[in-house]
PDB file of C-alpha atoms in Angstrom:
ATOM      1  CA  MET A   1     -16.565  -4.395  -6.553  1.00  0.00           C
ATOM      2  CA  ARG A   2     -17.055  -5.065  -2.848  1.00  0.00           C
ATOM      3  CA  GLU A   3     -13.943  -3.060  -1.939  1.00  0.00           C
ATOM      4  CA  GLU A   4     -14.994  -0.034  -3.944  1.00  0.00           C
ATOM      5  CA  ILE A   5     -18.608  -0.093  -2.721  1.00  0.00           C
ATOM      6  CA  GLY A   6     -17.269  -0.698   0.783  1.00  0.00           C
ATOM      7  CA  ARG A   7     -15.511   2.670   0.751  1.00  0.00           C
ATOM      8  CA  PHE A   8     -18.871   4.408   0.359  1.00  0.00           C
ATOM      9  CA  ILE A   9     -20.615   2.623   3.246  1.00  0.00           C
ATOM     10  CA  LEU A  10     -22.173   5.078   5.697  1.00  0.00           C
ATOM     11  CA  PRO A  11     -20.318   5.723   8.969  1.00  0.00           C
ATOM     12  CA  GLY A  12     -21.868   3.777  11.832  1.00  0.00           C
ATOM     13  CA  LEU A  13     -24.041   1.568   9.628  1.00  0.00           C
ATOM     14  CA  GLY A  14     -25.234  -1.362  11.737  1.00  0.00           C
ATOM     15  CA  ALA A  15     -23.370  -0.114  14.819  1.00  0.00           C
ATOM     16  CA  ALA A  16     -26.349   0.671  17.074  1.00  0.00           C
ATOM     17  CA  SER A  17     -26.914  -1.639  20.043  1.00  0.00           C
ATOM     18  CA  ARG A  18     -30.697  -1.272  19.742  1.00  0.00           C
ATOM     19  CA  ASN A  19     -33.320  -0.637  17.092  1.00  0.00           C
ATOM     20  CA  THR A  20     -33.018   2.790  15.478  1.00  0.00           C
ATOM     21  CA  ARG A  21     -35.647   4.887  13.742  1.00  0.00           C
ATOM     22  CA  SER A  22     -36.017   4.140  10.038  1.00  0.00           C
ATOM     23  CA  LEU A  23     -35.593   6.709   7.290  1.00  0.00           C
ATOM     24  CA  HIS A  24     -39.363   7.069   6.997  1.00  0.00           C
ATOM     25  CA  GLU A  25     -39.566   7.659  10.758  1.00  0.00           C
ATOM     26  CA  TRP A  26     -36.696  10.149  10.556  1.00  0.00           C
ATOM     27  CA  ILE A  27     -38.591  12.159   7.940  1.00  0.00           C
ATOM     28  CA  ARG A  28     -41.990  11.820   9.630  1.00  0.00           C
ATOM     29  CA  GLY A  29     -40.474  12.891  12.959  1.00  0.00           C
ATOM     30  CA  ASN A  30     -39.062  16.086  11.409  1.00  0.00           C
ATOM     31  CA  ARG A  31     -35.520  15.235  12.499  1.00  0.00           C
ATOM     32  CA  PHE A  32     -34.189  18.091  10.399  1.00  0.00           C
ATOM     33  CA  SER A  33     -33.489  21.748  11.132  1.00  0.00           C
ATOM     34  CA  LYS A  34     -34.019  23.207   7.685  1.00  0.00           C
ATOM     35  CA  VAL A  35     -35.881  22.404   4.470  1.00  0.00           C
ATOM     36  CA  ASP A  36     -34.653  23.794   1.171  1.00  0.00           C
ATOM     37  CA  PHE A  37     -36.340  23.330  -2.213  1.00  0.00           C
ATOM     38  CA  GLN A  38     -33.983  23.743  -5.159  1.00  0.00           C
ATOM     39  CA  GLY A  39     -34.549  22.902  -8.813  1.00  0.00           C
ATOM     40  CA  GLY A  40     -37.226  20.302  -8.171  1.00  0.00           C
ATOM     41  CA  GLU A  41     -35.282  18.715  -5.309  1.00  0.00           C
ATOM     42  CA  CYS A  42     -35.965  18.851  -1.580  1.00  0.00           C
ATOM     43  CA  ARG A  43     -33.133  19.047   0.960  1.00  0.00           C
ATOM     44  CA  LEU A  44     -33.745  18.048   4.570  1.00  0.00           C
ATOM     45  CA  TYR A  45     -30.807  19.232   6.713  1.00  0.00           C
ATOM     46  CA  ALA A  46     -30.167  16.878   9.625  1.00  0.00           C
ATOM     47  CA  TYR A  47     -30.091  17.917  13.280  1.00  0.00           C
ATOM     48  CA  SER A  48     -27.596  15.103  13.781  1.00  0.00           C
ATOM     49  CA  ASP A  49     -25.422  13.599  11.046  1.00  0.00           C
ATOM     50  CA  ASP A  50     -25.118  10.317  12.939  1.00  0.00           C
ATOM     51  CA  GLU A  51     -28.876  10.077  13.426  1.00  0.00           C
ATOM     52  CA  LEU A  52     -29.436  10.408   9.675  1.00  0.00           C
ATOM     53  CA  TYR A  53     -26.762   7.802   8.930  1.00  0.00           C
ATOM     54  CA  GLU A  54     -28.322   5.420  11.460  1.00  0.00           C
ATOM     55  CA  ALA A  55     -31.745   5.844   9.839  1.00  0.00           C
ATOM     56  CA  PHE A  56     -30.496   3.853   6.839  1.00  0.00           C
ATOM     57  CA  THR A  57     -29.668   0.778   8.945  1.00  0.00           C
ATOM     58  CA  PRO A  58     -33.220  -0.675   9.320  1.00  0.00           C
ATOM     59  CA  ASP A  59     -33.875  -0.683   5.564  1.00  0.00           C
ATOM     60  CA  PHE A  60     -30.370  -1.937   4.824  1.00  0.00           C
ATOM     61  CA  GLN A  61     -30.853  -4.773   7.298  1.00  0.00           C
ATOM     62  CA  ARG A  62     -34.262  -5.900   6.044  1.00  0.00           C
ATOM     63  CA  PHE A  63     -33.188  -5.869   2.398  1.00  0.00           C
ATOM     64  CA  ALA A  64     -29.790  -7.467   3.045  1.00  0.00           C
ATOM     65  CA  PHE A  65     -31.177 -10.250   5.221  1.00  0.00           C
ATOM     66  CA  SER A  66     -34.130 -10.977   2.915  1.00  0.00           C
ATOM     67  CA  SER A  67     -31.741 -11.265  -0.048  1.00  0.00           C
ATOM     68  CA  TYR A  68     -29.630 -13.831   1.793  1.00  0.00           C
ATOM     69  CA  GLU A  69     -32.683 -15.832   2.883  1.00  0.00           C
ATOM     70  CA  THR A  70     -34.314 -15.738  -0.555  1.00  0.00           C
ATOM     71  CA  PHE A  71     -31.169 -16.947  -2.327  1.00  0.00           C
ATOM     72  CA  LEU A  72     -30.854 -19.935  -0.005  1.00  0.00           C
ATOM     73  CA  VAL A  73     -34.545 -20.830  -0.274  1.00  0.00           C
ATOM     74  CA  ALA A  74     -34.355 -20.714  -4.092  1.00  0.00           C
ATOM     75  CA  GLY A  75     -31.545 -23.266  -4.065  1.00  0.00           C
ATOM     76  CA  LEU A  76     -33.376 -25.538  -1.631  1.00  0.00           C
ATOM     77  CA  GLU A  77     -36.506 -25.546  -3.788  1.00  0.00           C
ATOM     78  CA  ARG A  78     -34.487 -26.297  -6.902  1.00  0.00           C
ATOM     79  CA  ASP A  79     -32.704 -29.198  -5.188  1.00  0.00           C
ATOM     80  CA  LYS A  80     -35.852 -30.685  -3.672  1.00  0.00           C
ATOM     81  CA  PHE A  81     -38.292 -30.427  -6.563  1.00  0.00           C
ATOM     82  CA  SER A  82     -36.062 -30.031  -9.655  1.00  0.00           C
ATOM     83  CA  SER A  83     -38.319 -27.185 -10.742  1.00  0.00           C
ATOM     84  CA  MET A  84     -37.077 -23.929 -12.249  1.00  0.00           C
ATOM     85  CA  GLY A  85     -39.892 -21.384 -12.459  1.00  0.00           C
ATOM     86  CA  TRP A  86     -40.197 -20.302  -8.835  1.00  0.00           C
ATOM     87  CA  PRO A  87     -36.511 -20.849  -7.973  1.00  0.00           C
ATOM     88  CA  LEU A  88     -35.498 -18.532 -10.839  1.00  0.00           C
ATOM     89  CA  LEU A  89     -38.002 -15.911  -9.721  1.00  0.00           C
ATOM     90  CA  LYS A  90     -36.711 -16.163  -6.166  1.00  0.00           C
ATOM     91  CA  LEU A  91     -33.180 -15.718  -7.482  1.00  0.00           C
ATOM     92  CA  TYR A  92     -34.404 -12.523  -9.112  1.00  0.00           C
ATOM     93  CA  TYR A  93     -36.003 -11.255  -5.919  1.00  0.00           C
ATOM     94  CA  GLY A  94     -32.846 -12.093  -4.001  1.00  0.00           C
ATOM     95  CA  ALA A  95     -31.004  -9.843  -6.458  1.00  0.00           C
ATOM     96  CA  PHE A  96     -33.704  -7.162  -6.241  1.00  0.00           C
ATOM     97  CA  PHE A  97     -33.410  -7.074  -2.448  1.00  0.00           C
ATOM     98  CA  ALA A  98     -29.600  -7.141  -2.722  1.00  0.00           C
ATOM     99  CA  ALA A  99     -29.489  -4.081  -4.967  1.00  0.00           C
ATOM    100  CA  HIS A 100     -31.765  -2.208  -2.552  1.00  0.00           C
ATOM    101  CA  ALA A 101     -29.422  -3.196   0.296  1.00  0.00           C
ATOM    102  CA  VAL A 102     -26.328  -1.979  -1.568  1.00  0.00           C
ATOM    103  CA  THR A 103     -27.868   1.432  -2.220  1.00  0.00           C
ATOM    104  CA  ARG A 104     -29.054   1.783   1.403  1.00  0.00           C
ATOM    105  CA  ALA A 105     -25.610   0.852   2.729  1.00  0.00           C
ATOM    106  CA  THR A 106     -24.154   3.852   0.913  1.00  0.00           C
ATOM    107  CA  GLY A 107     -26.820   6.371   1.947  1.00  0.00           C
ATOM    108  CA  ASN A 108     -28.918   6.106  -1.203  1.00  0.00           C
ATOM    109  CA  GLY A 109     -32.121   4.410  -2.310  1.00  0.00           C
ATOM    110  CA  GLN A 110     -35.564   4.795  -3.759  1.00  0.00           C
ATOM    111  CA  VAL A 111     -38.188   5.553  -1.124  1.00  0.00           C
ATOM    112  CA  ASN A 112     -41.935   5.919  -1.314  1.00  0.00           C
ATOM    113  CA  LEU A 113     -43.330   8.755   0.786  1.00  0.00           C
ATOM    114  CA  GLY A 114     -46.993   8.490   1.742  1.00  0.00           C
ATOM    115  CA  GLN A 115     -49.424  11.256   2.581  1.00  0.00           C
ATOM    116  CA  ASP A 116     -48.707  11.097   6.319  1.00  0.00           C
ATOM    117  CA  ILE A 117     -44.990  11.689   5.792  1.00  0.00           C
ATOM    118  CA  VAL A 118     -45.270  14.550   3.295  1.00  0.00           C
ATOM    119  CA  ARG A 119     -47.957  16.144   5.462  1.00  0.00           C
ATOM    120  CA  SER A 120     -45.488  16.217   8.356  1.00  0.00           C
ATOM    121  CA  VAL A 121     -42.766  17.793   6.202  1.00  0.00           C
ATOM    122  CA  ASN A 122     -45.153  20.343   4.720  1.00  0.00           C
ATOM    123  CA  SER A 123     -46.407  21.318   8.192  1.00  0.00           C
ATOM    124  CA  PHE A 124     -42.806  22.044   9.171  1.00  0.00           C
ATOM    125  CA  VAL A 125     -42.297  24.108   6.001  1.00  0.00           C
ATOM    126  CA  SER A 126     -45.485  26.061   6.693  1.00  0.00           C
ATOM    127  CA  LEU A 127     -44.392  26.824  10.271  1.00  0.00           C
ATOM    128  CA  ILE A 128     -41.153  28.401   9.083  1.00  0.00           C
ATOM    129  CA  GLY A 129     -42.968  30.500   6.493  1.00  0.00           C
ATOM    130  CA  GLY A 130     -42.284  28.485   3.359  1.00  0.00           C
ATOM    131  CA  ASP A 131     -44.767  27.979   0.536  1.00  0.00           C
ATOM    132  CA  ASP A 132     -43.219  25.001  -1.287  1.00  0.00           C
ATOM    133  CA  GLU A 133     -44.745  21.556  -0.845  1.00  0.00           C
ATOM    134  CA  LEU A 134     -43.433  18.017  -0.979  1.00  0.00           C
ATOM    135  CA  LYS A 135     -45.719  15.676  -2.931  1.00  0.00           C
ATOM    136  CA  SER A 136     -46.367  12.040  -2.062  1.00  0.00           C
ATOM    137  CA  GLY A 137     -44.754   9.427  -4.295  1.00  0.00           C
ATOM    138  CA  THR A 138     -41.433   7.759  -5.058  1.00  0.00           C
ATOM    139  CA  TYR A 139     -38.171   9.656  -4.636  1.00  0.00           C
ATOM    140  CA  ASP A 140     -34.505   9.023  -5.273  1.00  0.00           C
ATOM    141  CA  ALA A 141     -32.990   9.665  -1.840  1.00  0.00           C
ATOM    142  CA  SER A 142     -29.331  10.355  -1.112  1.00  0.00           C
ATOM    143  CA  VAL A 143     -27.220  11.641   1.757  1.00  0.00           C
ATOM    144  CA  ARG A 144     -25.173  14.657   0.708  1.00  0.00           C
ATOM    145  CA  GLU A 145     -23.247  17.497   2.279  1.00  0.00           C
ATOM    146  CA  ASP A 146     -22.724  21.162   1.443  1.00  0.00           C
ATOM    147  CA  ALA A 147     -21.635  24.294   3.309  1.00  0.00           C
ATOM    148  CA  ASN A 148     -24.811  24.156   5.424  1.00  0.00           C
ATOM    149  CA  GLY A 149     -24.212  20.599   6.616  1.00  0.00           C
ATOM    150  CA  VAL A 150     -25.347  17.038   5.947  1.00  0.00           C
ATOM    151  CA  PHE A 151     -28.765  16.657   4.345  1.00  0.00           C
ATOM    152  CA  LEU A 152     -31.103  14.114   2.810  1.00  0.00           C
ATOM    153  CA  ASN A 153     -31.769  14.991  -0.810  1.00  0.00           C
ATOM    154  CA  LEU A 154     -35.091  13.930  -2.334  1.00  0.00           C
ATOM    155  CA  ARG A 155     -35.553  14.008  -6.101  1.00  0.00           C
ATOM    156  CA  ALA A 156     -38.478  12.700  -8.142  1.00  0.00           C
ATOM    157  CA  PRO A 157     -37.171  10.025 -10.556  1.00  0.00           C
ATOM    158  CA  ASN A 158     -37.060  10.622 -14.289  1.00  0.00           C
ATOM    159  CA  GLY A 159     -39.034   8.501 -16.733  1.00  0.00           C
ATOM    160  CA  GLY A 160     -41.953   6.148 -16.390  1.00  0.00           C
ATOM    161  CA  GLY A 161     -42.269   2.381 -16.524  1.00  0.00           C
ATOM    162  CA  GLY A 162     -43.078  -0.110 -13.811  1.00  0.00           C
ATOM    163  CA  VAL A 163     -41.612  -0.277 -10.320  1.00  0.00           C
ATOM    164  CA  HIS A 164     -39.021  -2.925 -11.155  1.00  0.00           C
ATOM    165  CA  ASP A 165     -38.000  -1.410 -14.483  1.00  0.00           C
ATOM    166  CA  GLY A 166     -37.648   1.998 -12.859  1.00  0.00           C
ATOM    167  CA  PHE A 167     -35.586   0.615 -10.012  1.00  0.00           C
ATOM    168  CA  TRP A 168     -33.065  -1.130 -12.272  1.00  0.00           C
ATOM    169  CA  ARG A 169     -32.612   2.049 -14.263  1.00  0.00           C
ATOM    170  CA  TYR A 170     -32.091   3.888 -10.996  1.00  0.00           C
ATOM    171  CA  PHE A 171     -29.578   1.252  -9.849  1.00  0.00           C
ATOM    172  CA  SER A 172     -27.694   1.579 -13.131  1.00  0.00           C
ATOM    173  CA  THR A 173     -27.447   5.336 -12.573  1.00  0.00           C
ATOM    174  CA  PHE A 174     -26.350   4.686  -8.983  1.00  0.00           C
ATOM    175  CA  LEU A 175     -23.457   2.544 -10.264  1.00  0.00           C
ATOM    176  CA  GLU A 176     -22.502   5.233 -12.774  1.00  0.00           C
ATOM    177  CA  ASN A 177     -22.512   7.943 -10.095  1.00  0.00           C
ATOM    178  CA  ALA A 178     -20.496   5.778  -7.683  1.00  0.00           C
ATOM    179  CA  SER A 179     -17.940   5.196 -10.444  1.00  0.00           C
ATOM    180  CA  SER A 180     -17.660   8.928 -11.083  1.00  0.00           C
ATOM    181  CA  ASP A 181     -17.240   9.613  -7.361  1.00  0.00           C
ATOM    182  CA  ALA A 182     -14.503   6.979  -7.112  1.00  0.00           C
ATOM    183  CA  VAL A 183     -12.595   8.600  -9.976  1.00  0.00           C
ATOM    184  CA  SER A 184     -13.047  12.178  -8.717  1.00  0.00           C
ATOM    185  CA  GLN A 185     -11.898  11.178  -5.220  1.00  0.00           C
ATOM    186  CA  GLY A 186      -8.883   9.362  -6.611  1.00  0.00           C
ATOM    187  CA  LEU A 187      -9.786   6.130  -4.839  1.00  0.00           C
ATOM    188  CA  PRO A 188      -7.482   3.133  -5.332  1.00  0.00           C
ATOM    189  CA  SER A 189      -8.546   0.853  -8.201  1.00  0.00           C
ATOM    190  CA  SER A 190     -11.136   3.399  -9.363  1.00  0.00           C
ATOM    191  CA  GLY A 191     -10.483   2.408 -12.975  1.00  0.00           C
ATOM    192  CA  ASP A 192     -11.232  -1.214 -12.141  1.00  0.00           C
ATOM    193  CA  PHE A 193     -14.430  -0.145 -10.399  1.00  0.00           C
ATOM    194  CA  VAL A 194     -15.555   1.813 -13.464  1.00  0.00           C
ATOM    195  CA  ARG A 195     -15.092  -1.299 -15.594  1.00  0.00           C
ATOM    196  CA  LYS A 196     -16.937  -3.592 -13.158  1.00  0.00           C
ATOM    197  CA  ALA A 197     -19.811  -1.160 -12.653  1.00  0.00           C
ATOM    198  CA  ALA A 198     -20.232  -0.705 -16.411  1.00  0.00           C
ATOM    199  CA  ALA A 199     -20.288  -4.491 -16.940  1.00  0.00           C
ATOM    200  CA  LEU A 200     -22.958  -4.988 -14.265  1.00  0.00           C
ATOM    201  CA  SER A 201     -25.052  -2.089 -15.522  1.00  0.00           C
ATOM    202  CA  SER A 202     -24.856  -3.368 -19.083  1.00  0.00           C
ATOM    203  CA  CYS A 203     -25.912  -6.850 -17.993  1.00  0.00           C
ATOM    204  CA  LEU A 204     -28.932  -5.443 -16.154  1.00  0.00           C
ATOM    205  CA  ILE A 205     -30.147  -3.049 -18.830  1.00  0.00           C
ATOM    206  CA  GLU A 206     -29.019  -3.919 -22.370  1.00  0.00           C
ATOM    207  CA  GLY A 207     -31.381  -5.912 -24.567  1.00  0.00           C
ATOM    208  CA  GLY A 208     -34.590  -5.063 -22.754  1.00  0.00           C
ATOM    209  CA  GLY A 209     -36.073  -2.934 -25.507  1.00  0.00           C
ATOM    210  CA  ARG A 210     -37.936  -0.072 -23.885  1.00  0.00           C
ATOM    211  CA  GLY A 211     -37.414  -1.541 -20.433  1.00  0.00           C
ATOM    212  CA  ALA A 212     -34.538  -2.873 -18.365  1.00  0.00           C
ATOM    213  CA  TRP A 213     -33.517  -6.341 -19.589  1.00  0.00           C
ATOM    214  CA  PHE A 214     -33.402  -7.906 -16.110  1.00  0.00           C
ATOM    215  CA  SER A 215     -36.992  -7.005 -15.245  1.00  0.00           C
ATOM    216  CA  SER A 216     -38.216  -7.907 -18.749  1.00  0.00           C
ATOM    217  CA  VAL A 217     -36.969 -11.501 -18.340  1.00  0.00           C
ATOM    218  CA  ARG A 218     -38.570 -11.672 -14.908  1.00  0.00           C
ATOM    219  CA  ASN A 219     -41.852 -10.623 -16.543  1.00  0.00           C
ATOM    220  CA  ALA A 220     -41.438 -13.261 -19.267  1.00  0.00           C
ATOM    221  CA  ILE A 221     -41.008 -16.000 -16.657  1.00  0.00           C
ATOM    222  CA  ASN A 222     -43.556 -14.782 -14.135  1.00  0.00           C
ATOM    223  CA  TYR A 223     -46.421 -13.423 -16.218  1.00  0.00           C
ATOM    224  CA  ARG A 224     -46.118 -15.045 -19.650  1.00  0.00           C
ATOM    225  CA  HIS A 225     -44.627 -18.400 -18.554  1.00  0.00           C
ATOM    226  CA  GLU A 226     -42.017 -18.257 -21.300  1.00  0.00           C
ATOM    227  CA  LEU A 227     -38.471 -19.651 -21.655  1.00  0.00           C
ATOM    228  CA  GLU A 228     -39.583 -23.195 -20.772  1.00  0.00           C
ATOM    229  CA  CYS A 229     -39.274 -22.539 -17.053  1.00  0.00           C
ATOM    230  CA  TRP A 230     -42.527 -24.213 -16.049  1.00  0.00           C
ATOM    231  CA  ARG A 231     -43.530 -27.853 -16.258  1.00  0.00           C
ATOM    232  CA  PRO A 232     -44.205 -29.806 -18.353  1.00  0.00           C
ATOM    233  CA  SER A 233     -40.813 -29.414 -20.017  1.00  0.00           C
ATOM    234  CA  THR A 234     -38.634 -31.703 -22.072  1.00  0.00           C
ATOM    235  CA  LYS A 235     -35.411 -33.239 -20.834  1.00  0.00           C
ATOM    236  CA  LYS A 236     -33.551 -31.169 -23.417  1.00  0.00           C
ATOM    237  CA  SER A 237     -35.052 -27.826 -22.423  1.00  0.00           C
ATOM    238  CA  LEU A 238     -32.465 -25.348 -21.223  1.00  0.00           C
ATOM    239  CA  PRO A 239     -33.886 -24.884 -17.703  1.00  0.00           C
ATOM    240  CA  ARG A 240     -33.529 -28.620 -17.140  1.00  0.00           C
ATOM    241  CA  LEU A 241     -29.934 -28.669 -18.418  1.00  0.00           C
ATOM    242  CA  MET A 242     -28.445 -25.444 -17.040  1.00  0.00           C
ATOM    243  CA  ALA A 243     -26.592 -25.371 -13.742  1.00  0.00           C
ATOM    244  CA  PHE A 244     -28.566 -23.560 -11.051  1.00  0.00           C
ATOM    245  CA  PRO A 245     -26.488 -21.213  -8.832  1.00  0.00           C
ATOM    246  CA  SER A 246     -26.007 -23.249  -5.680  1.00  0.00           C
ATOM    247  CA  ALA A 247     -23.830 -21.010  -3.515  1.00  0.00           C
ATOM    248  CA  LEU A 248     -22.853 -17.434  -2.788  1.00  0.00           C
ATOM    249  CA  ARG A 249     -19.387 -16.897  -4.239  1.00  0.00           C
ATOM    250  CA  ASP A 250     -16.594 -14.353  -4.451  1.00  0.00           C
ATOM    251  CA  THR A 251     -17.872 -11.698  -6.862  1.00  0.00           C
ATOM    252  CA  ASP A 252     -14.456 -11.487  -8.521  1.00  0.00           C
ATOM    253  CA  GLU A 253     -14.919 -15.113  -9.585  1.00  0.00           C
ATOM    254  CA  LEU A 254     -18.387 -14.388 -10.988  1.00  0.00           C
ATOM    255  CA  GLU A 255     -17.412 -11.349 -13.025  1.00  0.00           C
ATOM    256  CA  LEU A 256     -16.830 -13.195 -16.299  1.00  0.00           C
ATOM    257  CA  ALA A 257     -20.405 -14.509 -16.244  1.00  0.00           C
ATOM    258  CA  LEU A 258     -21.696 -10.933 -16.612  1.00  0.00           C
ATOM    259  CA  SER A 259     -20.522 -11.000 -20.234  1.00  0.00           C
ATOM    260  CA  GLU A 260     -23.046 -13.747 -21.111  1.00  0.00           C
ATOM    261  CA  ARG A 261     -25.320 -12.608 -23.933  1.00  0.00           C
ATOM    262  CA  GLU A 262     -26.172 -15.759 -25.907  1.00  0.00           C
ATOM    263  CA  ASN A 263     -28.458 -17.372 -23.369  1.00  0.00           C
ATOM    264  CA  GLU A 264     -30.991 -15.290 -21.473  1.00  0.00           C
ATOM    265  CA  LEU A 265     -31.570 -17.721 -18.628  1.00  0.00           C
ATOM    266  CA  LYS A 266     -27.859 -18.171 -17.931  1.00  0.00           C
ATOM    267  CA  ARG A 267     -27.448 -14.409 -17.948  1.00  0.00           C
ATOM    268  CA  PHE A 268     -30.498 -14.029 -15.686  1.00  0.00           C
ATOM    269  CA  ALA A 269     -29.163 -16.567 -13.180  1.00  0.00           C
ATOM    270  CA  SER A 270     -25.617 -15.166 -13.326  1.00  0.00           C
ATOM    271  CA  VAL A 271     -26.535 -11.563 -12.591  1.00  0.00           C
ATOM    272  CA  SER A 272     -28.841 -12.741  -9.787  1.00  0.00           C
ATOM    273  CA  GLN A 273     -26.058 -14.777  -8.196  1.00  0.00           C
ATOM    274  CA  TYR A 274     -23.634 -11.874  -8.594  1.00  0.00           C
ATOM    275  CA  LEU A 275     -25.862  -9.371  -6.802  1.00  0.00           C
ATOM    276  CA  CYS A 276     -26.795 -11.805  -4.022  1.00  0.00           C
ATOM    277  CA  SER A 277     -23.097 -12.551  -3.514  1.00  0.00           C
ATOM    278  CA  LEU A 278     -22.241  -8.838  -3.473  1.00  0.00           C
ATOM    279  CA  ASN A 279     -24.893  -8.339  -0.798  1.00  0.00           C
ATOM    280  CA  TYR A 280     -23.354 -11.150   1.263  1.00  0.00           C
ATOM    281  CA  GLU A 281     -19.928  -9.509   0.971  1.00  0.00           C
ATOM    282  CA  ILE A 282     -21.311  -6.139   2.070  1.00  0.00           C
ATOM    283  CA  ILE A 283     -23.021  -7.759   5.078  1.00  0.00           C
ATOM    284  CA  ASN A 284     -19.729  -9.314   6.159  1.00  0.00           C
ATOM    285  CA  ARG A 285     -17.912  -6.029   5.675  1.00  0.00           C
ATOM    286  CA  VAL A 286     -20.408  -4.260   7.940  1.00  0.00           C
ATOM    287  CA  ILE A 287     -20.131  -7.063  10.525  1.00  0.00           C
ATOM    288  CA  ASN A 288     -16.344  -6.692  10.521  1.00  0.00           C
ATOM    289  CA  GLN A 289     -16.600  -2.916  10.967  1.00  0.00           C
ATOM    290  CA  VAL A 290     -18.989  -2.829  13.919  1.00  0.00           C
ATOM    291  CA  SER A 291     -17.865  -3.700  17.414  1.00  0.00           C
ATOM    292  CA  GLY A 292     -19.754  -5.243  20.299  1.00  0.00           C
ATOM    293  CA  ASN A 293     -23.115  -6.944  20.398  1.00  0.00           C
ATOM    294  CA  THR A 294     -25.027  -4.711  17.980  1.00  0.00           C
ATOM    295  CA  ASN A 295     -28.626  -5.128  16.894  1.00  0.00           C
ATOM    296  CA  PHE A 296     -27.424  -5.826  13.347  1.00  0.00           C
ATOM    297  CA  SER A 297     -24.882  -8.473  14.354  1.00  0.00           C
ATOM    298  CA  ARG A 298     -27.441 -10.204  16.597  1.00  0.00           C
ATOM    299  CA  GLY A 299     -29.928 -10.298  13.755  1.00  0.00           C
ATOM    300  CA  TRP A 300     -27.322 -11.698  11.381  1.00  0.00           C
ATOM    301  CA  ARG A 301     -26.356 -14.493  13.756  1.00  0.00           C
ATOM    302  CA  SER A 302     -30.015 -15.348  14.291  1.00  0.00           C
ATOM    303  CA  LEU A 303     -30.694 -15.463  10.549  1.00  0.00           C
ATOM    304  CA  GLN A 304     -27.718 -17.704   9.852  1.00  0.00           C
ATOM    305  CA  ALA A 305     -28.714 -20.069  12.646  1.00  0.00           C
ATOM    306  CA  GLY A 306     -32.292 -20.195  11.401  1.00  0.00           C
ATOM    307  CA  MET A 307     -31.238 -21.026   7.834  1.00  0.00           C
ATOM    308  CA  GLN A 308     -29.246 -24.107   8.772  1.00  0.00           C
ATOM    309  CA  PRO A 309     -30.697 -27.248   7.094  1.00  0.00           C
TER     310      PRO A 309
END
């Protein structure tokens, strides 16, 4: 999947030699020349395409790096204390951060816009004689292009549920849309990508009842202390017997584990390891694409050095 996702990575991601403004700062600073409301969506047309692309780097970096750090810390805790509750939850958060990083790398993501940001946008709209208003809240954001140029599209998400449940449903839709784009663009191995994306989406969502399965298991471990993940536990309890993911691996080698359905904890650990590994592969792809001593590459070297035992 890394190759297919890699083809959708934003131009210039991680290439800046210094800190760049974040997406929230880009919106708050009115770095757009036109605002267009269409069918419940808001389009912010960029003054500079490159500036909009660069605005995704800060969020990509913080999510990508925190995923890497969290995965390693989970393994260290498991090795040192032979516990499972917190290490499993940290695996989950590593995956949660990883999925956010993957969407940001491709010019997508869920963003929360506070009152200060929407006030700035609405002031701009008022100045140019518009009467539509952007409301505060969570939006599905995506970089798109039409005859008028490159723009940031903001759309209020469908459905309710909690933050985590909503995000995994959004991520599943993101995978579906990326698959469709790969097919429509005739990208190499698009059929393989469709299969891989469907397998990952199914593993994240199916079996969760009214919610996404992945977040429902996280809730069972974190809030209800189920699945025998917390001490005291017996020597024969599954958390004590199952192998804990100890390393980031090639996602092609981990693909088969996404078909696990008999054991919830194995499935939970497998999908977490898969997403954390995918994040690691995307980081390395970005590092290989940028040249020179960029802010992103410096941060990556510093993180790796700091995580040495």
